[in-house]
Protein backbone atom coordinates (compact mmCIF):
# COMPACT_ATOMS: atom_id res chain seq x y z
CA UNK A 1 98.24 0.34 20.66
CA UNK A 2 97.75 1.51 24.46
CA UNK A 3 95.76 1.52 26.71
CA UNK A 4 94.01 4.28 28.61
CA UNK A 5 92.37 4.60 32.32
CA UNK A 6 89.56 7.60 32.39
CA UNK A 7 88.54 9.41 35.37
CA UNK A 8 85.77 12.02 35.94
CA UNK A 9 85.45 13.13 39.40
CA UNK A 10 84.16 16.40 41.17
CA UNK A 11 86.75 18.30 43.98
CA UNK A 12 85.84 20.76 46.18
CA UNK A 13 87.24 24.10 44.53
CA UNK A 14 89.08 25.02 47.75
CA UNK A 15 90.75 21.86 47.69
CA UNK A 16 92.73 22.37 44.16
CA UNK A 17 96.09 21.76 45.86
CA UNK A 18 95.24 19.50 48.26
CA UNK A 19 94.40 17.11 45.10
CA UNK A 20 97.53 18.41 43.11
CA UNK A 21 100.04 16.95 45.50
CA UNK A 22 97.84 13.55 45.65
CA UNK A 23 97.41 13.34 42.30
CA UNK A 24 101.32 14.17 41.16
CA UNK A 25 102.36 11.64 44.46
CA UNK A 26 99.89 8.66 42.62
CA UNK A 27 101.16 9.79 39.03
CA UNK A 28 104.79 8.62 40.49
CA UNK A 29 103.47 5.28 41.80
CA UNK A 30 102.08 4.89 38.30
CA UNK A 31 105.18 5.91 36.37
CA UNK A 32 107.26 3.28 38.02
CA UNK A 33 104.74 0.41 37.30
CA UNK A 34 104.72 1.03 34.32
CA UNK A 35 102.03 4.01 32.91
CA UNK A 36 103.80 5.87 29.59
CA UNK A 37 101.97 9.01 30.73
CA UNK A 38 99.15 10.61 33.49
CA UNK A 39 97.53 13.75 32.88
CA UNK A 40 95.64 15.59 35.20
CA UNK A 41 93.35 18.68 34.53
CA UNK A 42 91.35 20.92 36.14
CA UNK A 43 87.99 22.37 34.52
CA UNK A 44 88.02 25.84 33.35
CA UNK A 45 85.36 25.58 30.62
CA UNK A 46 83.09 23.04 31.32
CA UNK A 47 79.66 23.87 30.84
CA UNK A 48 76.16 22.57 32.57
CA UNK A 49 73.87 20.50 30.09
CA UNK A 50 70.51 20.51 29.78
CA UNK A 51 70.25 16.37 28.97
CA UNK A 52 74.30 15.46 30.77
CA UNK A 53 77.52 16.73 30.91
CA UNK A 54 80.48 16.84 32.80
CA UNK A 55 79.44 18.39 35.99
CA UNK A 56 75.90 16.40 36.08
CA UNK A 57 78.09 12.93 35.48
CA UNK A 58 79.00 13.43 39.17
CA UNK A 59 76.77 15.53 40.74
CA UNK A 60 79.15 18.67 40.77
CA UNK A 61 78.68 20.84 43.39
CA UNK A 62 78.70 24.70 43.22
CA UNK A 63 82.17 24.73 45.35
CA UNK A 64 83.55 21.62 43.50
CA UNK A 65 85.65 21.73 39.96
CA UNK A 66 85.55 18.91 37.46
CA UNK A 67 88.68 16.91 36.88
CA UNK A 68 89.33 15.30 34.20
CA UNK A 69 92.44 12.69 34.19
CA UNK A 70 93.67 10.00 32.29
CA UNK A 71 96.97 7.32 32.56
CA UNK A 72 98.14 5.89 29.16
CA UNK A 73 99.61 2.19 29.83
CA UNK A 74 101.18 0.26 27.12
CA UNK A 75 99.28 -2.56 27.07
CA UNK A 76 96.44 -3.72 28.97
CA UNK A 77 98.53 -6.58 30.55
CA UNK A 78 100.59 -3.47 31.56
CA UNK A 79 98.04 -1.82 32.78
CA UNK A 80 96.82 -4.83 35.02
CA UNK A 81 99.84 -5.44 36.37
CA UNK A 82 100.78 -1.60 37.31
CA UNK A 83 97.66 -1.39 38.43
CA UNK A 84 97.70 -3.83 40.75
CA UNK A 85 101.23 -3.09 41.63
CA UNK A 86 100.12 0.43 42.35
CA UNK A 87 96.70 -0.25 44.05
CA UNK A 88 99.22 -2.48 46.85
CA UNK A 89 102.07 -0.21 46.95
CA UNK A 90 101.94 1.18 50.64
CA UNK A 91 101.95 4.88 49.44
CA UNK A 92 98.29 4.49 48.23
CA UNK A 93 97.16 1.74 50.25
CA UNK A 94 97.48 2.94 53.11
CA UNK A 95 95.91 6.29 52.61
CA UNK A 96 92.97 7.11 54.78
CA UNK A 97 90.02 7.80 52.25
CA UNK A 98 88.14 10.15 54.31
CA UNK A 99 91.08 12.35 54.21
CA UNK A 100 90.59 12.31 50.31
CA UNK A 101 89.64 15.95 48.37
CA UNK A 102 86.67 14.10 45.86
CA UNK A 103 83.80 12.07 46.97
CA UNK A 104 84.66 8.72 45.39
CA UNK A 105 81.57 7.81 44.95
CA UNK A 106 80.87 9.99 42.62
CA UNK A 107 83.97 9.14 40.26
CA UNK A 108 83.32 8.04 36.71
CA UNK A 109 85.90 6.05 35.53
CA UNK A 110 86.93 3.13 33.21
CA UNK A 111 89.39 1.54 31.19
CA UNK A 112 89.77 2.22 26.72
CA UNK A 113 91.45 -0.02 24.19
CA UNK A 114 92.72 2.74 22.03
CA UNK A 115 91.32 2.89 18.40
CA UNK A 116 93.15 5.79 17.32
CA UNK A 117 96.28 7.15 17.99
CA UNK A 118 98.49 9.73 15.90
């Protein structure tokens, strides 16, 4: 079964394209070390909760947007590897990350074994 990498992350409305071109430039890195898929999307229904949700995961402002993303990876070994791979290639390493259009710290994200997949 795969393998999947989750991100949550808040980015400033005004900024939609800004992260578009990042995000489809680092969805190319990932492709050629090896992710099957990445899949970025921006919210359009995602409403406030009272107890958590989306938005209050991290601390969404009123001109920020929720993104949701996620890379599918073969394997975890795969996933490792590209990820490392990735994390080192020059394209993303040597970006400057106050240039970035999402506060990093305020990114949720983590990596799933799958359990189900149809």
């Amino acid at each position: 079964m795969s393998y999947v990498d989750g991100y949550v992350l808040a980015v400033k409305t005004a900024k939609k394209e800004d992260y578009r071109q990042m995000a489809e430039a680092v969805a190319v890195i990932f492709k050629e070390n090896g992710a099957l898929a990445v899949v970025e999307t921006w919210g359009e229904d995602v409403p406030e909760g009272k107890l958590t949700s989306f938005p209050m995961a991290v601390k969404c402002e009123a001109d920020e947007t929720v993104v949701f993303s996620w890379v599918v990876w073969p394997t975890k070994q795969v996933r490792d590897d590209g990820m490392k791979a990735s994390m080192a290639d020059p394209r993303i390493a040597n970006w400057d990350i106050s240039t970035m259009p999402f506060d990093g710290k305020r990114m949720i994200f983590g990596g799933f074994e799958t359990l189900v997949e149809v």
